[in-house]
Amino acid sequence: MRLVLAAAAVCLAFAAPALAKPPEAPSKIFTARDLFGLEVASDPRIKPDGSAIAYVRSTYDIMGDRAVNTIWLADANGGGQAPIAAGGGSYGSPRWSPDGKRLAYVAAIDGAPQLYVRWMQTGVAARLATLPESPGDIAWSPDGKSIAFTMFIPDEGVTLGSPLAKPDGAKWADPLTIIGKVNYRADGAGYLRPGFNKVFVIDADGGAPRQVTFGAYDDTGPLAWTPDGKAVLFTSSRGEDWERDPVESEVFKITVADGTVAALTSRNGPDFNPVISPDGKTLAWLGFDDKMRAYEDNILYVMPLSGGTPKAITTGLDRSVDAVQWSADNRSLVIQYTDHGVTKLAKVTLDGVVTPIAQGLTPRALDRPYAGGEFTLANNGMVTFTMGDPNHPSDLAVAGKGGTKRLTRLNDELFQGKALGQVTPLAAASSFDGKAIDAWMVTPPNFDPTKKYPLLLEIHGGPYAAYGPVWSSEDQLYAAAGYIVVFSNPRGSTGQGAAFADLIDKDYPSHDYDDLMSVVDAAIAKGSADPNNLFVTGGSGGGVLTAWIVGKTGRFKAAVSQKPVINWSSFVLTSDGYPLYGPYWLGKQPWEDPVGYWAHSPLSLVGNVTTPTMVLVGEEDRRTPPSESEQLYQALQLRKIPTLLVRVPGASHGGLAERPSQLAAENAAIVAWFERYRVK
């Protein structure tokens, strides 16, 4: 009888379409499904004459659950835009030829990413060669005849013994994997194949690529050609024990014709990102002196390309330089840096005078409000960059003599008619020493200041990173669920000078806890946050601090520690970056200072925890491996503290929010966990 009734219901549905349920009206607030509607601009590349900009435009495919990257061309004067590399693949890394007549880019159409060139006048694009691996760090020669790039070259790796010969047709187990390299795995890549990244050169009209650097070292970009086109600059670490020296690197020059390699820098510390002045006389690059601290600001250095004593020209800025490009006048450079959560561009002269150009740069990432951005500079001085705000992900903008102009508004249609959470600055000072703490508060859509709302403290990772007043999908979803969200830059954060970041050097976590509690108190003092409905979450470094917080106080109703470090000893010996963390973050190796390691491990405080605490981690996380999260989960289970362990299939540390469906599910799980303990 039930089968008959079901069949009848189906017949009625087709026979009487007027009875079908009408489509739901669009939501008036930001929802998880809107994650698939977001668009974002990245990697803007202005044409040398300043007339047009090629950039990567990312949309999200709801059927494939991934970003779809295409290359668009925008008129720098605001005259419109159009796609120039799109459809049936993924496109990125647009790079103009010196005369602006061609555009190189990387496209994955029918397999592995390949190097293409498009002739702009005719619109014809051609693949230059069939490459065995993905090309990166594309750089045109000054005459436009050649293109340099980096590419991974596999080798045999370590061998040990001789395997048996397999009979024809036999189905044997996979062969042994023998690992001998220090750096043998990486977050997002998993276990690394043996081999090294090398520099190649190819004719811009196509042909066979030619490898120009060799040896058992990684050679990386960005690449820079000398103005005479005879040599390419790259970054490498080639010391005797380079794999165990995670900070050291130098700028090298490779003569393309004969393969002669020469080191141009020799300081104790990293030297990278070489750029050469248009007249070919001066080399600029980024770096810092290695003082064995967990954090240092990147400094801009210059010296004659022919050699000489490096000169640091941004020491007076007291901000880390993230990117640099020469101006056409050969006497100044444009730099990017973050200042109190706001990413800015400025011109800096060779004697260190800094003049602001623009601010409000924003990164490609959509999930959390991290500071950042990208820019390039034309020969006429016009700058293009990614710009947004708390209610708009990254768009394309230009800055010149007429000021700043936004060229795209990629998400206006999606946001039309929607009430978003509003982001406002929050004044806060640390209860520990009175230091000002940069903070922001997100209020729910249609916020009513006369009502009380639950408060969610959301903590950034790093810890050497910075939040800012930029778009955050996660915070918007939390706000849409009815939470006031507060985020901040406690001590250890970047963008406030090296001294502020180094307040937690060899002492993390510590008084960053006091800073965060002071931010919560400041938010409560505004009047709308319910002090009896407090919640906390954070990822990576924010996951560390979340686990630390619930071990220090019971004031939060519930917590979610995402991809945390819970035990510094096990973390240092299982993370992909293990050569760095012991000496730089904690000062000693685990066996040299077990007491110090334990004193800063959140696991040491688990005996104090009374807060229901969920743990969330990606199953392929190589930075803070799942074993860290599992230690917290199992310790809480042993103590009978309410807990759940959420594992995100296929997700790495950096890719935890990469798939929109998983980001939506993670956010829903976090909100549901909080709702279990929220006082109604």
XYZ file of C-alpha atoms in Angstrom:
680
model
C 0.000 0.000 0.000
C 2.798 2.416 0.770
C 4.372 1.889 -2.651
C 1.042 2.618 -4.335
C 0.579 5.839 -2.388
C 4.092 6.965 -3.278
C 3.468 6.361 -6.975
C 0.189 8.262 -6.813
C 1.905 11.206 -5.203
C 4.448 11.301 -8.031
C 1.660 11.270 -10.644
C -0.132 14.117 -8.890
C 3.047 16.173 -8.866
C 3.385 15.954 -12.634
C -0.310 16.292 -13.364
C -0.852 19.382 -11.244
C 2.228 21.666 -11.407
C 0.235 24.456 -9.763
C 0.572 22.580 -6.482
C 4.395 22.653 -6.593
C 6.158 24.548 -3.819
C 7.113 28.043 -4.986
C 10.823 28.915 -4.977
C 12.116 30.475 -1.799
C 12.790 34.198 -1.796
C 16.471 35.183 -1.702
C 17.819 35.432 1.822
C 18.144 38.926 3.210
C 21.319 37.966 5.073
C 24.570 36.257 4.046
C 24.172 32.467 4.096
C 26.450 29.479 3.576
C 25.102 28.965 0.043
C 26.317 32.478 -0.798
C 29.869 31.158 -0.451
C 29.474 29.764 -3.965
C 28.416 33.182 -5.279
C 31.470 35.086 -4.101
C 33.997 36.430 -6.611
C 37.466 37.761 -5.894
C 40.245 39.528 -7.828
C 43.912 38.589 -7.406
C 47.342 38.803 -9.073
C 46.753 42.155 -10.846
C 49.358 42.867 -13.562
C 49.328 46.304 -15.123
C 50.448 46.700 -18.734
C 53.818 48.475 -18.958
C 52.213 51.587 -20.499
C 49.540 51.661 -17.775
C 46.572 51.323 -20.141
C 45.195 47.922 -19.082
C 45.348 45.365 -16.302
C 45.337 41.585 -16.562
C 44.142 39.911 -13.392
C 42.881 36.582 -12.063
C 39.172 36.449 -11.340
C 38.011 33.581 -9.134
C 34.468 32.279 -8.989
C 33.169 29.146 -7.290
C 31.641 26.166 -9.058
C 28.815 24.734 -6.964
C 28.950 21.430 -8.853
C 32.717 21.017 -8.580
C 32.970 22.616 -5.113
C 36.112 24.495 -6.134
C 37.386 27.857 -7.264
C 37.416 28.464 -11.021
C 40.216 30.845 -12.036
C 40.109 32.869 -15.235
C 42.145 35.806 -16.562
C 40.370 39.076 -17.337
C 41.566 42.256 -18.993
C 40.382 45.547 -17.499
C 40.729 49.059 -18.886
C 42.871 50.975 -16.386
C 40.727 54.073 -16.959
C 37.535 52.243 -16.004
C 36.282 51.556 -19.510
C 35.198 47.974 -18.866
C 36.624 44.481 -18.784
C 36.431 41.140 -20.558
C 37.767 37.602 -20.122
C 40.813 36.727 -22.214
C 41.692 33.264 -20.846
C 38.679 31.301 -19.682
C 36.637 28.182 -20.208
C 37.449 24.529 -19.800
C 40.355 24.860 -17.410
C 42.098 26.919 -14.769
C 44.177 29.981 -15.644
C 46.595 32.130 -13.669
C 49.934 33.942 -13.360
C 49.426 36.560 -16.127
C 52.701 38.320 -17.026
C 53.116 41.081 -19.647
C 55.947 41.143 -22.156
C 58.085 44.311 -21.862
C 56.401 45.903 -24.898
C 52.899 44.947 -23.713
C 52.081 43.119 -26.945
C 51.993 39.622 -25.436
C 50.797 38.045 -22.226
C 52.283 34.889 -20.749
C 50.208 32.809 -18.368
C 49.822 29.324 -16.919
C 46.814 27.197 -17.833
C 45.676 23.720 -16.836
C 43.321 22.690 -19.622
C 43.792 19.000 -20.349
C 46.100 17.914 -17.578
C 49.126 19.455 -15.906
C 49.533 23.262 -15.962
C 51.426 24.514 -19.024
C 53.014 27.793 -20.140
C 51.089 29.790 -22.750
C 51.568 33.108 -24.546
C 48.761 35.219 -25.994
C 49.399 37.744 -28.784
C 47.134 40.582 -27.676
C 46.560 42.182 -31.072
C 45.290 38.991 -32.706
C 43.928 37.225 -29.623
C 45.789 34.046 -30.596
C 47.282 31.972 -27.767
C 49.818 29.182 -28.084
C 51.383 26.680 -25.695
C 55.129 27.182 -25.716
C 56.092 23.625 -24.851
C 54.808 20.466 -23.222
C 56.298 20.646 -19.745
C 56.554 17.607 -17.454
C 55.853 19.704 -14.344
C 54.028 22.934 -13.492
C 55.919 26.148 -14.353
C 56.208 28.971 -11.834
C 57.815 32.379 -11.270
C 57.424 33.521 -14.895
C 59.707 36.402 -15.978
C 60.166 37.926 -19.464
C 63.614 38.898 -20.694
C 64.029 42.665 -21.362
C 64.030 42.150 -25.149
C 60.932 39.944 -25.004
C 62.665 37.057 -26.746
C 62.897 34.658 -23.796
C 60.953 33.663 -20.704
C 62.532 32.363 -17.514
C 60.587 30.181 -15.107
C 61.088 27.675 -12.319
C 60.093 24.011 -12.486
C 60.456 20.954 -10.289
C 62.896 18.307 -11.517
C 62.445 14.882 -9.904
C 65.384 12.638 -9.112
C 65.777 9.068 -7.874
C 66.152 9.981 -4.232
C 67.710 7.569 -1.754
C 68.041 3.904 -2.694
C 68.659 1.096 -0.251
C 69.074 -2.473 -1.405
C 67.721 -4.017 -4.601
C 64.045 -4.986 -4.884
C 63.067 -8.357 -6.298
C 62.216 -8.523 -9.977
C 58.443 -8.805 -10.359
C 57.146 -11.597 -12.646
C 55.204 -10.424 -15.674
C 51.567 -9.854 -14.777
C 52.139 -10.146 -11.026
C 50.264 -7.827 -8.675
C 52.701 -7.002 -5.909
C 52.526 -4.457 -3.114
C 53.787 -0.965 -3.792
C 57.561 -0.586 -3.435
C 59.157 0.836 -0.304
C 59.367 4.584 0.113
C 62.803 5.555 1.433
C 63.172 9.066 2.825
C 66.515 10.752 3.363
C 65.856 14.481 2.934
C 65.451 16.763 5.922
C 62.446 18.489 4.360
C 60.420 15.557 3.126
C 56.811 16.693 3.496
C 54.885 19.934 3.273
C 51.410 21.099 4.133
C 49.225 21.069 1.051
C 51.621 18.772 -0.805
C 51.954 15.814 1.556
C 55.037 13.632 1.236
C 57.352 15.253 -1.264
C 58.794 13.522 -4.281
C 62.589 13.570 -4.355
C 63.925 16.354 -6.542
C 64.566 20.099 -6.661
C 63.158 23.296 -8.152
C 65.340 24.695 -10.932
C 65.457 27.712 -13.244
C 64.659 27.256 -16.943
C 64.677 29.517 -19.992
C 62.503 29.080 -23.086
C 62.192 30.990 -26.352
C 59.115 33.258 -26.184
C 58.018 31.913 -29.576
C 58.124 28.333 -28.315
C 60.607 25.493 -28.367
C 62.444 23.261 -25.954
C 62.977 24.671 -22.451
C 66.583 24.774 -21.297
C 67.565 24.110 -17.676
C 70.106 26.696 -16.523
C 70.595 25.946 -12.810
C 71.704 22.607 -11.396
C 72.716 20.980 -8.117
C 71.054 19.543 -5.032
C 69.428 22.817 -3.995
C 66.066 24.471 -4.500
C 66.248 27.569 -6.726
C 63.208 29.793 -6.341
C 61.673 33.032 -7.548
C 60.589 35.682 -8.018
C 63.058 35.796 -10.930
C 64.620 38.992 -12.287
C 66.507 39.457 -15.569
C 69.452 41.799 -15.776
C 68.669 44.649 -18.231
C 71.167 43.302 -20.762
C 69.276 40.002 -20.850
C 72.399 37.984 -20.106
C 71.601 36.778 -16.599
C 68.728 35.868 -14.281
C 68.565 36.504 -10.534
C 67.007 33.932 -8.217
C 66.972 32.933 -4.546
C 68.581 29.820 -3.099
C 70.166 28.393 0.015
C 73.365 26.581 -0.929
C 75.282 26.212 2.299
C 76.700 22.884 3.411
C 73.783 22.213 5.773
C 71.150 24.283 3.979
C 68.209 21.993 4.722
C 68.677 22.419 8.472
C 69.006 26.205 8.208
C 65.393 27.217 7.542
C 65.965 30.983 7.507
C 69.159 31.367 5.462
C 69.061 32.229 1.725
C 70.974 34.419 -0.723
C 70.329 36.153 -4.028
C 72.237 34.494 -6.884
C 72.898 35.408 -10.509
C 73.025 32.785 -13.250
C 74.613 33.727 -16.576
C 72.290 32.150 -19.121
C 74.903 31.528 -21.835
C 77.428 29.518 -19.821
C 75.663 28.680 -16.534
C 78.053 30.622 -14.295
C 76.485 31.121 -10.850
C 77.519 33.931 -8.501
C 76.156 34.869 -5.083
C 75.254 38.564 -4.907
C 74.490 38.623 -1.165
C 76.239 37.040 1.796
C 74.530 38.239 4.971
C 73.536 36.059 7.924
C 69.828 35.836 7.278
C 67.428 35.499 4.382
C 67.904 37.545 1.209
C 65.136 37.145 -1.366
C 62.791 38.854 -3.844
C 65.455 40.544 -6.016
C 64.393 43.481 -8.247
C 66.731 45.467 -10.506
C 66.390 49.179 -11.266
C 65.351 49.997 -14.861
C 68.803 51.415 -15.632
C 70.411 48.186 -14.428
C 72.637 49.852 -11.879
C 71.001 49.005 -8.543
C 69.775 45.798 -6.960
C 67.019 45.881 -4.349
C 65.782 42.943 -2.305
C 64.134 41.964 0.960
C 65.686 40.298 3.979
C 66.640 40.635 7.631
C 69.467 39.834 10.008
C 68.998 36.440 11.619
C 68.936 37.008 15.377
C 67.419 33.591 16.180
C 64.078 35.177 17.047
C 60.723 33.827 15.958
C 59.883 37.060 14.120
C 61.745 39.786 12.248
C 60.483 42.552 9.972
C 61.457 42.222 6.320
C 63.807 45.112 5.485
C 64.331 46.631 2.035
C 68.008 46.615 1.019
C 69.797 48.145 -1.959
C 73.326 47.970 -3.354
C 75.031 48.404 -6.749
C 74.306 45.436 -8.998
C 78.048 45.235 -9.615
C 78.578 44.617 -5.892
C 79.172 46.598 -2.748
C 77.907 47.079 0.790
C 74.154 46.516 1.279
C 72.213 49.521 2.565
C 69.036 49.020 4.608
C 66.596 51.775 3.661
C 63.377 50.947 5.570
C 64.698 50.565 9.104
C 62.930 53.799 10.047
C 59.556 52.459 8.911
C 59.360 49.757 11.624
C 57.011 47.702 9.466
C 57.680 44.546 7.490
C 57.974 45.100 3.737
C 55.913 42.419 1.968
C 56.569 43.335 -1.685
C 58.619 45.828 -3.686
C 58.927 47.163 -7.247
C 61.174 49.818 -8.784
C 59.789 53.113 -10.064
C 60.776 54.212 -13.575
C 62.899 57.071 -12.177
C 65.519 54.638 -10.753
C 65.539 56.720 -7.553
C 62.573 55.284 -5.658
C 60.617 52.091 -5.123
C 57.018 51.226 -4.292
C 56.577 48.975 -1.252
C 53.682 47.150 0.388
C 53.347 46.778 4.157
C 50.704 46.343 6.856
C 50.147 48.972 9.526
C 47.754 48.200 12.412
C 45.814 45.725 10.276
C 45.584 48.019 7.219
C 47.701 47.084 4.193
C 49.268 50.080 2.460
C 51.393 51.135 -0.506
C 54.071 53.798 -0.283
C 56.937 55.242 -2.283
C 60.315 55.022 -0.592
C 63.390 56.891 -1.796
C 66.905 55.499 -1.619
C 67.527 57.596 1.485
C 64.504 56.078 3.253
C 61.846 58.779 2.893
C 58.412 57.100 2.831
C 55.448 58.749 1.073
C 51.988 57.093 1.196
C 50.332 56.143 -2.110
C 47.248 54.082 -1.236
C 45.741 51.886 1.457
C 42.973 49.354 1.863
C 44.674 46.494 0.035
C 43.046 43.134 0.639
C 44.100 39.513 -0.015
C 42.534 36.784 -2.120
C 41.573 34.686 0.926
C 37.901 34.939 1.860
C 37.458 32.939 5.055
C 39.077 35.119 7.720
C 39.987 38.826 7.896
C 43.737 38.547 7.356
C 45.594 41.633 6.187
C 47.382 41.469 2.827
C 47.080 42.254 -0.864
C 48.928 42.457 -4.194
C 50.091 45.248 -6.499
C 52.103 46.045 -9.632
C 53.470 49.274 -11.077
C 53.410 50.643 -14.656
C 56.160 52.679 -16.346
C 54.051 55.845 -16.015
C 53.768 55.443 -12.242
C 50.198 54.123 -12.152
C 49.696 51.380 -9.572
C 47.118 48.603 -9.679
C 46.221 46.605 -6.594
C 43.567 44.463 -4.940
C 41.272 46.557 -2.755
C 38.303 45.749 -0.549
C 36.710 46.468 2.811
C 34.788 44.573 5.513
C 31.742 44.264 3.240
C 33.519 43.629 -0.076
C 36.096 40.942 -0.990
C 39.029 41.976 -3.156
C 38.257 44.033 -6.252
C 40.618 45.659 -8.749
C 41.762 49.245 -8.151
C 44.272 51.765 -9.516
C 46.082 54.685 -7.941
C 47.774 57.556 -9.743
C 47.803 61.327 -9.936
C 44.011 61.387 -9.813
C 43.848 59.404 -6.585
C 42.460 55.906 -6.049
C 39.768 54.412 -8.277
C 37.975 51.106 -7.896
C 37.609 49.419 -11.302
C 35.466 46.387 -10.454
C 32.575 45.600 -8.137
C 32.482 41.856 -8.443
C 30.044 41.107 -5.621
C 27.533 43.951 -5.855
C 24.878 41.752 -7.439
C 25.300 39.023 -4.816
C 25.056 41.491 -1.941
C 22.175 43.510 -3.378
C 19.334 43.515 -0.861
C 21.349 41.677 1.796
C 22.023 43.025 5.276
C 25.615 42.166 6.232
C 27.326 42.210 9.594
C 28.880 45.623 10.150
C 32.533 45.874 11.218
C 33.614 48.725 13.492
C 36.852 49.438 15.393
C 36.949 48.479 19.059
C 39.230 50.370 21.429
C 41.012 48.043 23.857
C 44.022 48.099 26.161
C 45.783 45.141 27.759
C 45.138 44.537 31.433
C 48.732 43.308 31.691
C 50.651 46.457 30.736
C 48.169 48.897 29.201
C 49.344 48.421 25.623
C 46.769 49.385 23.016
C 45.350 46.335 21.217
C 43.888 46.732 17.728
C 40.447 45.139 17.635
C 37.242 45.123 15.613
C 33.664 44.089 16.328
C 31.176 42.559 13.880
C 27.535 43.123 14.796
C 24.734 40.892 13.465
C 22.663 42.033 10.492
C 19.821 44.344 11.554
C 21.638 44.888 14.854
C 19.547 46.316 17.697
C 21.788 48.013 20.300
C 19.075 47.687 22.940
C 19.285 43.881 22.836
C 21.847 41.482 24.272
C 23.759 39.170 21.939
C 26.138 36.251 22.542
C 29.774 37.233 21.993
C 32.232 35.166 19.959
C 35.972 35.814 20.297
C 37.672 34.727 17.029
C 41.490 34.523 17.195
C 43.904 34.703 14.258
C 46.630 32.172 13.524
C 50.296 32.678 12.963
C 50.780 33.843 15.623
C 52.943 36.231 13.560
C 50.141 37.553 11.371
C 47.506 40.279 11.508
C 43.778 40.666 11.130
C 42.322 43.837 9.669
C 39.094 45.516 8.569
C 38.578 43.285 5.522
C 36.031 40.729 4.319
C 35.585 37.488 6.298
C 33.082 34.840 5.207
C 33.336 33.062 8.542
C 32.709 36.166 10.624
C 29.759 37.118 8.404
C 28.240 33.664 8.927
C 28.775 33.880 12.691
C 27.144 37.316 12.713
C 24.239 36.051 10.600
C 23.720 33.336 13.257
C 23.164 36.087 15.818
C 26.626 36.488 17.358
C 28.628 39.614 17.968
C 32.090 38.652 16.701
C 35.225 40.296 18.022
C 38.665 39.845 16.463
C 41.950 41.509 17.316
C 45.726 41.638 17.025
C 47.172 40.713 20.441
C 50.882 40.948 21.180
C 52.820 38.801 18.758
C 50.771 40.107 15.840
C 52.501 41.826 12.940
C 51.905 45.311 11.556
C 52.762 47.125 14.793
C 56.529 46.958 14.699
C 59.021 44.217 15.400
C 59.129 44.938 19.132
C 55.380 44.305 19.493
C 55.620 41.009 17.603
C 58.655 39.913 19.607
C 56.847 40.370 22.937
C 56.000 36.660 22.687
C 59.399 35.501 21.434
C 60.232 32.277 23.365
C 57.160 33.076 25.494
C 54.085 31.873 23.616
C 51.359 31.640 24.762
C 51.744 34.156 27.565
C 50.364 37.669 27.999
C 48.609 37.499 24.639
C 45.995 35.773 26.813
C 45.625 38.969 28.866
C 45.294 41.012 25.668
C 42.480 38.792 24.399
C 40.582 38.878 27.692
C 40.871 42.664 27.653
C 39.384 42.751 24.150
C 36.437 40.660 25.377
C 35.965 43.027 28.322
C 36.050 46.043 26.005
C 33.386 44.461 23.790
C 31.179 43.723 26.796
C 31.598 47.312 27.973
C 29.989 48.507 24.725
C 26.711 47.255 26.222
C 25.259 44.776 23.714
C 27.362 41.668 24.406
C 25.952 39.280 26.997
C 28.721 38.511 29.541
C 26.943 35.246 30.357
C 27.056 34.087 26.728
C 30.724 34.086 25.734
C 32.262 31.745 23.153
C 35.743 31.381 21.670
C 37.356 29.850 18.591
C 40.452 30.236 16.444
C 42.625 28.327 14.019
C 46.313 27.326 14.097
C 47.872 29.895 16.446
C 44.288 30.848 17.287
C 43.626 27.193 18.066
C 46.619 27.203 20.419
C 45.258 30.248 22.229
C 41.740 28.792 22.359
C 43.075 25.660 24.082
C 45.181 27.869 26.373
C 42.212 30.096 27.252
C 39.929 27.261 28.375
C 42.775 26.026 30.570
C 43.070 29.461 32.183
C 39.430 30.520 32.630
C 35.924 29.100 32.755
C 34.180 32.274 31.588
C 33.355 30.893 28.113
C 30.271 28.730 27.628
C 31.897 26.682 24.857
C 34.999 26.661 22.682
C 36.227 25.281 19.353
C 39.975 24.799 18.975
C 40.797 24.505 15.271
C 44.014 22.828 14.034
C 45.896 23.631 17.279
C 49.269 22.846 18.758
C 48.556 21.157 22.072
C 51.979 19.738 22.952
C 55.054 21.640 21.756
C 57.356 18.627 22.006
C 55.255 16.420 19.753
C 54.505 19.340 17.419
C 58.151 20.246 16.844
C 58.954 16.641 15.936
C 55.951 16.038 13.636
C 55.371 19.366 11.856
C 56.554 19.939 8.288
C 58.564 22.951 9.482
C 60.413 21.132 12.246
C 63.909 22.610 11.587
C 62.497 26.059 12.434
C 60.309 25.759 15.503
C 62.703 24.425 18.133
C 65.572 26.920 17.876
C 63.541 29.938 16.727
C 60.242 29.635 18.589
C 61.237 27.935 21.827
C 64.991 28.524 21.953
C 65.973 24.893 22.425
C 65.095 21.436 21.189
C 62.519 19.354 23.134
C 65.136 17.125 24.771
C 67.133 20.185 25.871
C 64.283 21.947 27.691
C 61.349 19.596 28.393
C 60.194 21.780 31.296
C 60.033 24.915 29.152
C 58.210 23.088 26.389
C 55.648 21.751 28.834
C 55.125 25.136 30.482
C 53.895 26.616 27.168
C 51.890 23.587 26.035
C 48.094 23.874 26.359
C 48.124 20.198 27.334
C 49.667 21.238 30.647
C 46.445 23.106 31.494
C 43.933 20.442 30.466
C 43.444 19.467 34.091
C 41.851 22.872 34.663
C 39.400 22.764 31.741
C 35.672 22.855 32.492
C 34.554 24.423 29.187
C 32.906 22.169 26.573
C 35.528 22.184 23.830
C 35.224 20.846 20.300
C 38.367 20.171 18.238
C 38.525 20.562 14.440
C 41.378 19.630 12.076
C 42.047 18.733 8.443
C 42.922 15.090 7.870
C 45.884 16.082 5.645
C 47.247 18.804 7.926
C 51.064 18.621 7.871
C 51.661 21.859 9.783
C 49.789 21.104 12.999
C 49.185 17.386 12.422
C 45.913 15.707 13.445
C 47.789 14.002 16.285
C 47.887 17.386 18.048
C 44.105 17.744 17.884
C 43.636 14.130 18.903
C 45.732 14.649 22.042
C 43.412 17.454 23.116
C 40.304 15.465 22.267
C 41.476 12.349 24.108
C 42.608 14.319 27.150
C 39.190 15.966 27.357
C 37.491 12.595 26.962
C 39.544 11.180 29.821
C 38.484 14.115 31.959
C 34.810 13.716 30.912
C 34.675 17.252 29.526
C 32.073 17.536 26.741
C 33.992 17.347 23.463
C 33.782 16.306 19.830
C 36.505 15.715 17.249
C 35.717 17.004 13.745
C 38.002 15.768 10.954
C 37.822 17.496 7.564
C 38.520 14.954 4.784
C 41.268 15.875 2.338
C 41.942 19.244 3.982
C 45.440 20.528 4.678
C 46.361 23.173 7.228
C 46.322 25.969 4.685
C 43.412 24.476 2.752
C 40.971 23.936 5.608
C 38.578 26.518 4.104
C 39.418 25.879 0.435
C 36.274 23.931 -0.485
C 33.097 26.019 -0.023
C 31.024 23.009 1.046
C 33.526 22.166 3.774
C 33.758 25.757 4.972
C 29.960 25.826 5.203
C 29.896 22.509 7.083
C 32.669 23.598 9.457
C 30.890 26.853 10.242
C 27.578 25.067 10.753
C 29.211 22.561 13.115
C 30.850 25.338 15.139
C 27.614 27.302 15.455
C 25.692 24.127 16.374
C 28.255 23.353 19.080
C 27.889 26.830 20.526
C 24.094 26.623 20.354
C 24.205 23.557 22.600
C 25.557 25.717 25.414
C 24.147 29.144 24.579
C 21.928 30.573 27.298
C 18.624 31.440 25.636
